[in-house]
JSON list of C-alpha atoms in Angstrom, two decimals:
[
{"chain": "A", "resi": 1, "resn": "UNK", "atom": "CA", "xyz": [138.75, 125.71, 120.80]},
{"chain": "A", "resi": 2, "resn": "UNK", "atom": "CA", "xyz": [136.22, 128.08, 122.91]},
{"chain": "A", "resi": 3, "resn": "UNK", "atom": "CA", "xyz": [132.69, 127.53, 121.83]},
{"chain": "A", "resi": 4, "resn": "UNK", "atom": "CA", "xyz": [132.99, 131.54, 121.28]},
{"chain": "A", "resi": 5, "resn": "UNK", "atom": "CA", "xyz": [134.70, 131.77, 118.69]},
{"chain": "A", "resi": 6, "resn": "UNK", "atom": "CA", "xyz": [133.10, 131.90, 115.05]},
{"chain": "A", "resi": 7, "resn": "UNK", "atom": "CA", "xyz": [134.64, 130.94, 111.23]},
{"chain": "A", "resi": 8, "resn": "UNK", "atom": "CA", "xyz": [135.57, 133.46, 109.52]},
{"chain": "A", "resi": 9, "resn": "UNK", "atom": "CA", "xyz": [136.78, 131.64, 106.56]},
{"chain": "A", "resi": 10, "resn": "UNK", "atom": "CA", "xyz": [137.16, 128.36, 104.99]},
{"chain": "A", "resi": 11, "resn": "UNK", "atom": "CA", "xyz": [139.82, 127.50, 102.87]},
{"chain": "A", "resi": 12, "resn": "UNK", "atom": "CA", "xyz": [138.95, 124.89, 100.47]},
{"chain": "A", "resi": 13, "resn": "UNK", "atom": "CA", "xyz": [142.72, 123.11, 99.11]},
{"chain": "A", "resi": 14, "resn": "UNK", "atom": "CA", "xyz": [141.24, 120.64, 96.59]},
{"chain": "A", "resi": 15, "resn": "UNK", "atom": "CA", "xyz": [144.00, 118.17, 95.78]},
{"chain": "A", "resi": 16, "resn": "UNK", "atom": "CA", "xyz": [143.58, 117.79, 91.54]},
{"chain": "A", "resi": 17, "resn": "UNK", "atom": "CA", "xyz": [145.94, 117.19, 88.94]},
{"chain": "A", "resi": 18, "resn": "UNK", "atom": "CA", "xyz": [143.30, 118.88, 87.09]},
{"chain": "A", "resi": 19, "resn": "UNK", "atom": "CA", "xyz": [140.91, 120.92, 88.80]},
{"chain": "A", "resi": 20, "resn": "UNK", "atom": "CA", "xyz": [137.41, 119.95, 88.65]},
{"chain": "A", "resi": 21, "resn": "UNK", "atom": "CA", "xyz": [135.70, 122.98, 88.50]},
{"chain": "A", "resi": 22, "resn": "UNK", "atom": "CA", "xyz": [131.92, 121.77, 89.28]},
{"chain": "A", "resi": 23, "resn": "UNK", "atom": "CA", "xyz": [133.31, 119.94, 92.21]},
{"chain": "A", "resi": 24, "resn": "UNK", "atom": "CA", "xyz": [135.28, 123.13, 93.52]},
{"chain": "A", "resi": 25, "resn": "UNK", "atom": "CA", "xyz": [132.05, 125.03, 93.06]},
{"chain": "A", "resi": 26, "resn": "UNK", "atom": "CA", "xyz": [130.16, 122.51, 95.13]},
{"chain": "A", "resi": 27, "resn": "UNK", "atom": "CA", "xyz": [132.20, 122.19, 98.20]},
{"chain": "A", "resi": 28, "resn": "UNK", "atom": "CA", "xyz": [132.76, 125.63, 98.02]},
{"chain": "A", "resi": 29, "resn": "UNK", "atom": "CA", "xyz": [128.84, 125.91, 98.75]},
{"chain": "A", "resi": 30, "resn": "UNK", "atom": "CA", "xyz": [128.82, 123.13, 101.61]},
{"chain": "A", "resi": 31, "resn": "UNK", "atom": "CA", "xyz": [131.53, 125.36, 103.57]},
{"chain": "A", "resi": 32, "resn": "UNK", "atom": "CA", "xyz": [128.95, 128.76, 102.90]},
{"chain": "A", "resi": 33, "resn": "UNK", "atom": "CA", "xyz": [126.17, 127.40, 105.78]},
{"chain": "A", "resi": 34, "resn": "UNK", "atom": "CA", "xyz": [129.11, 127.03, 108.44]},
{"chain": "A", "resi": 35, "resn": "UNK", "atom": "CA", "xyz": [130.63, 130.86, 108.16]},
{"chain": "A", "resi": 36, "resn": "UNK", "atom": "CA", "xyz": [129.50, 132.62, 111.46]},
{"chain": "A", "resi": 37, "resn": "UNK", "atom": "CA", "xyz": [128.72, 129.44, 112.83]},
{"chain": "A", "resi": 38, "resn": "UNK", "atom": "CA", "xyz": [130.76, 128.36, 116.39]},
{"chain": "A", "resi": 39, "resn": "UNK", "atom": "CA", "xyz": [134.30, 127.37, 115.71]},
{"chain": "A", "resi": 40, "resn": "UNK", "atom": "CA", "xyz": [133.56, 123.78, 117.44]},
{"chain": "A", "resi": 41, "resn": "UNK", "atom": "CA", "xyz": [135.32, 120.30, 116.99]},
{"chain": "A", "resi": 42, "resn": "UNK", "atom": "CA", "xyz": [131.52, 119.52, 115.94]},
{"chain": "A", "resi": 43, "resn": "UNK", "atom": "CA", "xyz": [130.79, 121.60, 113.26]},
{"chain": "A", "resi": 44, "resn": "UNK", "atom": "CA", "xyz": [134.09, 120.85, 111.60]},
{"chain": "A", "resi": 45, "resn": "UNK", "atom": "CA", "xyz": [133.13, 116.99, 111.71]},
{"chain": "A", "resi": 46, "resn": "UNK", "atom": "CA", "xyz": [129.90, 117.80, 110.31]},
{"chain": "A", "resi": 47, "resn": "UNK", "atom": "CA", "xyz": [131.60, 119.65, 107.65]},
{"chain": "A", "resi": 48, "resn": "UNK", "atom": "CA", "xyz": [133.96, 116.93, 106.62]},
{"chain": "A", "resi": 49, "resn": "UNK", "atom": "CA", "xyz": [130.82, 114.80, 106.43]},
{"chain": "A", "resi": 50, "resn": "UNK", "atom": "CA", "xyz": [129.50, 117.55, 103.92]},
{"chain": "A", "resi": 51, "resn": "UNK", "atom": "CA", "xyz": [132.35, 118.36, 101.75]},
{"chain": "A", "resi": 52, "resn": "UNK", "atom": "CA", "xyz": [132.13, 114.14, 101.39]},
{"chain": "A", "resi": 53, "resn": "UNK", "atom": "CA", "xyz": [128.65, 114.38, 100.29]},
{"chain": "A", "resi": 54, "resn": "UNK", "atom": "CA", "xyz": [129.40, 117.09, 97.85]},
{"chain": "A", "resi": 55, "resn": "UNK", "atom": "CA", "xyz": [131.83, 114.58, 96.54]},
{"chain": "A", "resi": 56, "resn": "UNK", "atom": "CA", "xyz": [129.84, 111.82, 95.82]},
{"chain": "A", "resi": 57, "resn": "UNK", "atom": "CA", "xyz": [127.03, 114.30, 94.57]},
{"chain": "A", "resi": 58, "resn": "UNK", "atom": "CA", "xyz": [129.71, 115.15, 91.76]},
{"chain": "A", "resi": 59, "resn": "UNK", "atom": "CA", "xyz": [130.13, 111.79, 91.00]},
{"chain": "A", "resi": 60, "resn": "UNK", "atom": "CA", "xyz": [133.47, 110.50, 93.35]},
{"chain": "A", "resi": 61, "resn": "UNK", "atom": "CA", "xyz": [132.70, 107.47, 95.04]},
{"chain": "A", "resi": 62, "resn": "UNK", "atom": "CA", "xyz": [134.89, 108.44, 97.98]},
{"chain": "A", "resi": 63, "resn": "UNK", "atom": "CA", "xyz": [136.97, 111.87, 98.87]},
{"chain": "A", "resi": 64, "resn": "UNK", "atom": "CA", "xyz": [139.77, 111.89, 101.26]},
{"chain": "A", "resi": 65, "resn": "UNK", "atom": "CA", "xyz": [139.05, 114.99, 103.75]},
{"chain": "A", "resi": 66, "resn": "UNK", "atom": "CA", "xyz": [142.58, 116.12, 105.93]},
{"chain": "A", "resi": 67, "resn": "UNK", "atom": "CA", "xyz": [142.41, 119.42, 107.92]},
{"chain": "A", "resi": 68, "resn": "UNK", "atom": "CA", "xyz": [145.29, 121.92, 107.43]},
{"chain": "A", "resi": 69, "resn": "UNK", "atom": "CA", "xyz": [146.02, 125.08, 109.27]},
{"chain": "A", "resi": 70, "resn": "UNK", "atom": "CA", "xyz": [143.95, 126.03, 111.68]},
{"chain": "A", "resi": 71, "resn": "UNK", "atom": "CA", "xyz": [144.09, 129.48, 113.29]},
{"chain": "A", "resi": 72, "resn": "UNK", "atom": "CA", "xyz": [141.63, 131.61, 115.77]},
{"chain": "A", "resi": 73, "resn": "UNK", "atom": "CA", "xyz": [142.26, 135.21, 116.56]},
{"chain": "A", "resi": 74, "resn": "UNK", "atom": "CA", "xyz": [141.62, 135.78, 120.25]},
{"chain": "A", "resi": 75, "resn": "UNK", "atom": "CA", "xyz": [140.80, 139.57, 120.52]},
{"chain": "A", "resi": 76, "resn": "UNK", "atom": "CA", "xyz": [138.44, 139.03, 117.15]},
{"chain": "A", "resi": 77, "resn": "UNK", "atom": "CA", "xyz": [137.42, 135.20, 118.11]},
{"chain": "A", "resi": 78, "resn": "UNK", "atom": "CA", "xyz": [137.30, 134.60, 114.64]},
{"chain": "A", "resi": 79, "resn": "UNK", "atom": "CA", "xyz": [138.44, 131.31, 113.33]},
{"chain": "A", "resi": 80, "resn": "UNK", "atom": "CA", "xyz": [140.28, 130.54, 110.03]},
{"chain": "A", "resi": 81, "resn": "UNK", "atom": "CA", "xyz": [140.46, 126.80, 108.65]},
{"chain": "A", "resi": 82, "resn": "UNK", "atom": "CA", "xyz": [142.14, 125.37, 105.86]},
{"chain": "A", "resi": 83, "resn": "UNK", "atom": "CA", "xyz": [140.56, 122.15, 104.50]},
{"chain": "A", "resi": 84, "resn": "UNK", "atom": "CA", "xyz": [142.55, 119.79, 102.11]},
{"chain": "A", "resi": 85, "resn": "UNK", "atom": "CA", "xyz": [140.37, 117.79, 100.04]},
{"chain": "A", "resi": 86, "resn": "UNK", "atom": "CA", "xyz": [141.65, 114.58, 98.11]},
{"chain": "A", "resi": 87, "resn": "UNK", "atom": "CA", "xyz": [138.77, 113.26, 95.82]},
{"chain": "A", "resi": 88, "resn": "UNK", "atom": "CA", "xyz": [139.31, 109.59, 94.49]},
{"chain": "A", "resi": 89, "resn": "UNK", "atom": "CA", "xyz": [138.35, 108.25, 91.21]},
{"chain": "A", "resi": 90, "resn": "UNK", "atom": "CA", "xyz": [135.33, 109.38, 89.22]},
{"chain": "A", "resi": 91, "resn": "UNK", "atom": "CA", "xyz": [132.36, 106.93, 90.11]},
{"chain": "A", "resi": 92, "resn": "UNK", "atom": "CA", "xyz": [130.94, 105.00, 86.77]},
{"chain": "A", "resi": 93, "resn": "UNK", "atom": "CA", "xyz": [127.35, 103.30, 86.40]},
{"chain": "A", "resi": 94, "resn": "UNK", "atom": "CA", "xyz": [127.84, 99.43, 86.39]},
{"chain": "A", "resi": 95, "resn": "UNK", "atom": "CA", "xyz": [124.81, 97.42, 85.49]},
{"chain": "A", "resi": 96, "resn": "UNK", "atom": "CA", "xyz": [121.28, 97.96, 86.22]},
{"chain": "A", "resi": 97, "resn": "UNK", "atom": "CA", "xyz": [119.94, 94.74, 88.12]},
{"chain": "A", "resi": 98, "resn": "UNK", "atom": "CA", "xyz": [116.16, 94.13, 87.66]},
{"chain": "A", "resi": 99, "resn": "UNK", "atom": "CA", "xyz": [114.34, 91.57, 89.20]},
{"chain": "A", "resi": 100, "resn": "UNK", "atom": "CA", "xyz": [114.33, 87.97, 87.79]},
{"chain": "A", "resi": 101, "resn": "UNK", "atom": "CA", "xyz": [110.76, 88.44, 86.83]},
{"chain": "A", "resi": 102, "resn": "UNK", "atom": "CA", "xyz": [111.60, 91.65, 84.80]},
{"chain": "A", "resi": 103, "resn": "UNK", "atom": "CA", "xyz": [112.44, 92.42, 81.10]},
{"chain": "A", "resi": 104, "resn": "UNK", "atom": "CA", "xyz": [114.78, 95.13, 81.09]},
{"chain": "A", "resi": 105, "resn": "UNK", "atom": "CA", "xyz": [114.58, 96.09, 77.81]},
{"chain": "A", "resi": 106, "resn": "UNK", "atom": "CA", "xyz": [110.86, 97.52, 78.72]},
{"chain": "A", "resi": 107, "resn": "UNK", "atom": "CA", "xyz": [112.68, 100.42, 79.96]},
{"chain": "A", "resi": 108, "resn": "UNK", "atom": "CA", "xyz": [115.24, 101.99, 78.15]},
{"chain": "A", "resi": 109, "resn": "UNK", "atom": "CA", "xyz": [112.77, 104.77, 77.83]},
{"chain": "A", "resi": 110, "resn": "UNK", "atom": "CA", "xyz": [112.63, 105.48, 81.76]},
{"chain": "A", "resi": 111, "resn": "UNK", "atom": "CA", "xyz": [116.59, 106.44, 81.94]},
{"chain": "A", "resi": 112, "resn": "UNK", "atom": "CA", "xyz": [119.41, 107.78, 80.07]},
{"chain": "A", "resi": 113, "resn": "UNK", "atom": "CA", "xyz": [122.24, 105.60, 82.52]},
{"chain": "A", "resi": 114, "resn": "UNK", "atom": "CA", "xyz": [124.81, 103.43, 80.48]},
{"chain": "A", "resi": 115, "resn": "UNK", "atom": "CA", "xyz": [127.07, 101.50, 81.64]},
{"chain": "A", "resi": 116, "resn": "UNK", "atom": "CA", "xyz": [130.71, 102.60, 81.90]},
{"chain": "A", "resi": 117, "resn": "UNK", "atom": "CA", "xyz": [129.73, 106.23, 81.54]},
{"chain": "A", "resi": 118, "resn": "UNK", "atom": "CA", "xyz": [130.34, 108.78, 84.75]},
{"chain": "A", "resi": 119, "resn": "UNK", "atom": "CA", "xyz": [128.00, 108.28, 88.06]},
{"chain": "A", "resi": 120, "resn": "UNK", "atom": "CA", "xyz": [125.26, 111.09, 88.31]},
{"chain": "A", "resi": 121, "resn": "UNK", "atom": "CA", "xyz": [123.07, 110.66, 91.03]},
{"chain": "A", "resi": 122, "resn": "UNK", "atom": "CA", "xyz": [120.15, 112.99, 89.25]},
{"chain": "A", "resi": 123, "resn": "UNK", "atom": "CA", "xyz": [120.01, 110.02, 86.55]},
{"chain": "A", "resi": 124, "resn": "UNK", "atom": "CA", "xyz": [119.02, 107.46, 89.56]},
{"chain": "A", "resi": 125, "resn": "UNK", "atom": "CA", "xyz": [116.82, 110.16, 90.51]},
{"chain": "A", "resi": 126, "resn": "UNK", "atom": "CA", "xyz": [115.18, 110.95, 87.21]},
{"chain": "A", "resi": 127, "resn": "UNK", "atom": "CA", "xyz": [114.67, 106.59, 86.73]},
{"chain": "A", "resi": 128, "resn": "UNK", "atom": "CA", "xyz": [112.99, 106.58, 90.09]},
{"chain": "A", "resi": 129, "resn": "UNK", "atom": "CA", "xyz": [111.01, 109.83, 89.33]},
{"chain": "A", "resi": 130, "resn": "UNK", "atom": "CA", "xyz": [109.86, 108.07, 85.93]},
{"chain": "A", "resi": 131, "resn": "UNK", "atom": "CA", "xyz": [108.83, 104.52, 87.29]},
{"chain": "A", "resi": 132, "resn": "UNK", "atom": "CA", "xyz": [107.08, 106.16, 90.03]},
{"chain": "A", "resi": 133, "resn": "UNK", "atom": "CA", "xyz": [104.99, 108.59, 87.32]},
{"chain": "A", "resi": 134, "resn": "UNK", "atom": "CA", "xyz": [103.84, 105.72, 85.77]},
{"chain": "A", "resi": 135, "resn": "UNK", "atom": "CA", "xyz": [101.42, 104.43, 87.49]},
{"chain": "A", "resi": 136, "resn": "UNK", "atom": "CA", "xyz": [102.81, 100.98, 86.58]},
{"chain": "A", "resi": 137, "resn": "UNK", "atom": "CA", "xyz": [104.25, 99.96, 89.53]},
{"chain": "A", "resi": 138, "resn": "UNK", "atom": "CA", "xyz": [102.44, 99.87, 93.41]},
{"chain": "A", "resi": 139, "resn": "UNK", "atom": "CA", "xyz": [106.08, 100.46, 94.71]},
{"chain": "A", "resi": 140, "resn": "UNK", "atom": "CA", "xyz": [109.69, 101.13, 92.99]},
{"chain": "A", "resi": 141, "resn": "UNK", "atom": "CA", "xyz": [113.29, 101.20, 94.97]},
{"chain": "A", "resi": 142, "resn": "UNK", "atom": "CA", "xyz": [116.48, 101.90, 93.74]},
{"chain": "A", "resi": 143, "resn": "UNK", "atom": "CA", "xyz": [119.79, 101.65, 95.48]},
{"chain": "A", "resi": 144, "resn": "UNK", "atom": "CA", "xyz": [123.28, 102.00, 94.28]},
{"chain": "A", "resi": 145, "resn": "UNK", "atom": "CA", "xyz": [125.88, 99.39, 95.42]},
{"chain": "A", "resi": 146, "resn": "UNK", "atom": "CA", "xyz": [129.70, 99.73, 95.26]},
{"chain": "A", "resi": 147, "resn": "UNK", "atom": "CA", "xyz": [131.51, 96.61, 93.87]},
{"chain": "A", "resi": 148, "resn": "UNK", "atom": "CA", "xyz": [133.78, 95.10, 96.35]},
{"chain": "A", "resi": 149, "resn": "UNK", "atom": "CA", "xyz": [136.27, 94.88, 93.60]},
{"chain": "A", "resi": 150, "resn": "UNK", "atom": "CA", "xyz": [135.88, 98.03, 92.06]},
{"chain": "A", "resi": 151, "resn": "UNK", "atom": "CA", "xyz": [133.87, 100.71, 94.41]},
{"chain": "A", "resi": 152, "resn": "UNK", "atom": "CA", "xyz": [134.10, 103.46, 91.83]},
{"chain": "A", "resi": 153, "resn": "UNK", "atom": "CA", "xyz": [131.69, 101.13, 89.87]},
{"chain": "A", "resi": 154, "resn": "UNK", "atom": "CA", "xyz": [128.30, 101.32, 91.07]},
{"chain": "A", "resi": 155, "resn": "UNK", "atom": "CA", "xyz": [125.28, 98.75, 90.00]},
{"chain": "A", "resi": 156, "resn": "UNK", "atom": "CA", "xyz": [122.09, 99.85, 90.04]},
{"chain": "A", "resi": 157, "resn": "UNK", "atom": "CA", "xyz": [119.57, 97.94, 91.75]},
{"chain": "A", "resi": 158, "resn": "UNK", "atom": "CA", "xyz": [115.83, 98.01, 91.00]},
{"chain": "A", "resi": 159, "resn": "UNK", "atom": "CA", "xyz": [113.43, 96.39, 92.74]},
{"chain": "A", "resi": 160, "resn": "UNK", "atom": "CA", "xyz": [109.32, 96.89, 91.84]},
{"chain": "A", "resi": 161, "resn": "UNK", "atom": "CA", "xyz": [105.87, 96.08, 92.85]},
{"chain": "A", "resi": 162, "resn": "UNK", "atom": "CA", "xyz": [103.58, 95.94, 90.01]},
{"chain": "A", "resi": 163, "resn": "UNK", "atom": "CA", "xyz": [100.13, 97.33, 90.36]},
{"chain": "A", "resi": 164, "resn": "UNK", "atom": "CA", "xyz": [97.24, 94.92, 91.01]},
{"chain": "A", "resi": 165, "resn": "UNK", "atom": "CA", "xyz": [95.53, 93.47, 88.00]},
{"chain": "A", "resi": 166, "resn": "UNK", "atom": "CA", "xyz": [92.34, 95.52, 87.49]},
{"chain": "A", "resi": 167, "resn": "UNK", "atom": "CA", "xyz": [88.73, 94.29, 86.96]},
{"chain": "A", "resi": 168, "resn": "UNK", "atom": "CA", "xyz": [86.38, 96.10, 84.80]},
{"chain": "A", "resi": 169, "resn": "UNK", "atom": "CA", "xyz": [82.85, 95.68, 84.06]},
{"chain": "A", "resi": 170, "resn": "UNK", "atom": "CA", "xyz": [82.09, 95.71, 80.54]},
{"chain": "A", "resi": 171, "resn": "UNK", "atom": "CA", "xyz": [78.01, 95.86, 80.67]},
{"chain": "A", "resi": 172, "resn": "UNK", "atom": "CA", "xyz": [75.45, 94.44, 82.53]},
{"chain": "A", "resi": 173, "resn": "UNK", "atom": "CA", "xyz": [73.66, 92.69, 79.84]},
{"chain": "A", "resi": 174, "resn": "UNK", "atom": "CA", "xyz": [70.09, 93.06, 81.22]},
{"chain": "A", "resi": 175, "resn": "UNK", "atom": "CA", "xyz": [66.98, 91.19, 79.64]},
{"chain": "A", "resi": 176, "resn": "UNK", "atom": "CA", "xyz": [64.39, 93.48, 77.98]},
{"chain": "A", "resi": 177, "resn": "UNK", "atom": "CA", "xyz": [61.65, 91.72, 79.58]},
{"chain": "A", "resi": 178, "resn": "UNK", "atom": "CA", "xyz": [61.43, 92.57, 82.85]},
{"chain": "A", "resi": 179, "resn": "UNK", "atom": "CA", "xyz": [59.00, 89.47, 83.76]},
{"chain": "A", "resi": 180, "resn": "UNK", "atom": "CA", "xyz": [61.71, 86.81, 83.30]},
{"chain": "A", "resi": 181, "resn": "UNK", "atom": "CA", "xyz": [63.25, 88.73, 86.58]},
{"chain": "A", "resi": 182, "resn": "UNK", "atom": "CA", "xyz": [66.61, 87.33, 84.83]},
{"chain": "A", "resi": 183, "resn": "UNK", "atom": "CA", "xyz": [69.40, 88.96, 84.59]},
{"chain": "A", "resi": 184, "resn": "UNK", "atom": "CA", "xyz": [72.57, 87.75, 82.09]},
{"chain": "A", "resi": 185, "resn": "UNK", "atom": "CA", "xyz": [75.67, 87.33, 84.38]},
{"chain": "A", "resi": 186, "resn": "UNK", "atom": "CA", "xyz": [77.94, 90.33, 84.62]},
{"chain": "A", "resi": 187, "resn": "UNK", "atom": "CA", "xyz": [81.25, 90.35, 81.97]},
{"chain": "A", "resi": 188, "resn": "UNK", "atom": "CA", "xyz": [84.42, 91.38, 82.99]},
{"chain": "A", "resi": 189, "resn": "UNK", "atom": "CA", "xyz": [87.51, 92.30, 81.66]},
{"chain": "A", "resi": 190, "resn": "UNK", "atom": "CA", "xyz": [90.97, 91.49, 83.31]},
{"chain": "A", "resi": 191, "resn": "UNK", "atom": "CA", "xyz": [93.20, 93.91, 81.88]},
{"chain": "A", "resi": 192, "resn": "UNK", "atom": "CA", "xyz": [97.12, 94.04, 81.67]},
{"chain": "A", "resi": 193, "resn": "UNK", "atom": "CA", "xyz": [97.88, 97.78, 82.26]},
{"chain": "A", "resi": 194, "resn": "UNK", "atom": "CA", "xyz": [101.20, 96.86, 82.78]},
{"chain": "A", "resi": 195, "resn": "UNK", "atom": "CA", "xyz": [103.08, 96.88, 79.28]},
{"chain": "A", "resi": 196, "resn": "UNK", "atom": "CA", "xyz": [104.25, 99.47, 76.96]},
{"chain": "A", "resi": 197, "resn": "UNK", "atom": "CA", "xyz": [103.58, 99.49, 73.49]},
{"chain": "A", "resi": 198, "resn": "UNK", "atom": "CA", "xyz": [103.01, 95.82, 73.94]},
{"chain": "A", "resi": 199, "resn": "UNK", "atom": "CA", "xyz": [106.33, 94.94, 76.01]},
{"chain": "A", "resi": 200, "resn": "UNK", "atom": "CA", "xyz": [105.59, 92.85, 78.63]},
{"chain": "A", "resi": 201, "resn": "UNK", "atom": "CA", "xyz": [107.68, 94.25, 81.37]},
{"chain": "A", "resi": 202, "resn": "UNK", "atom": "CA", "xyz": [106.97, 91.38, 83.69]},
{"chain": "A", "resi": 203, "resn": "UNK", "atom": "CA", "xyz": [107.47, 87.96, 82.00]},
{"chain": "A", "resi": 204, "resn": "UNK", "atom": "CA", "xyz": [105.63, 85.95, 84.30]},
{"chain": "A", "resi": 205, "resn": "UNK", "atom": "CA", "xyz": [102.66, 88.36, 85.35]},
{"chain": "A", "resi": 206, "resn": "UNK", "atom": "CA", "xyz": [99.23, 86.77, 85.54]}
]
């Protein structure tokens, strides 16, 4: 194919029973950014590798991306491509995995993800967007992980850093006569910032 030439436009053949309408949107919108581009053996692997990531973003674990017709016109050097696109089962949340240390039932008010219902990847996002808002936790990652068994299941793994302990001074506790130069030792607080309405997220903090 000569470097010249251009798409004109992309056929998107999506391979459904059933149409899924959100997902036909969505790859319709990855093909958008490659119109006008060069007609190259690059750009149409890099738009495979989209029209896959629209996929999963929909909530497939895995699409199945073939190319069909594919036709240039040499006075115009305008390309036409038909993609088909073969989407595989819908993706489902599996379990969230805390760390040993953790009590998961701390935060059922961070998400909205249950188990056996459809894979969105904005409900990871929202969990991590909550843990990181508050101020809990020096560090929170979250990955999702195919089962070998099933990869349209996908656990959710959590891993977190609490924040340090913090130290307070609750009053110096001076003498009111100066001439003793004495001064009552300082009292501190060590305080647990890390519950929520008296859940204990970590079962072993100290």
């Amino acid at each position: 194919l000569n470097e010249i030439s251009r798409f004109s436009k992309i056929n998107i053949n999506l391979q459904q029973e059933h149409v899924d309408l959100d997902l036909q949107q969505n790859l319709h919108k990855a093909t958008q950014k490659y119109i006008n581009q060069p007609f190259s053996i690059n750009n149409i692997y890099d738009l495979t590798y989209d029209l896959k990531a629209f996929s999963n973003a929909s909530g497939y674990y895995d699409a199945v991306i073939t190319r069909g017709a594919t036709s240039v016109n040499r006075y115009t050097s305008l390309g036409n491509i038909e993609i088909l696109v073969t989407p595989k089962e819908k993706s489902l949340f599996g379990e969230l995995i805390f760390p040993e240390n953790v009590n998961p039932s701390c935060f059922t008010r961070y998400h909205s993800i249950v188990p056996g219902q459809h894979f969105q990847i904005s409900q990871v996002s929202e969990l991590h967007k909550n843990l990181r808002h508050s101020g809990l936790f020096e560090s929170s990652n979250i990955k999702t992980v195919p089962r070998n068994d099933a990869p349209h299941i996908q656990d959710v793994y959590i891993d977190l850093v609490p924040e340090k302990t913090i130290k307070f001074f609750a009053g110096l506790g001076l003498r009111a006569n100066w001439n003793d130069h004495k001064v009552a030792p300082q009292v501190y607080f060590k305080m647990k910032f890390n519950n929520l309405d008296n859940c204990e997220i970590f079962n072993n903090f100290s």
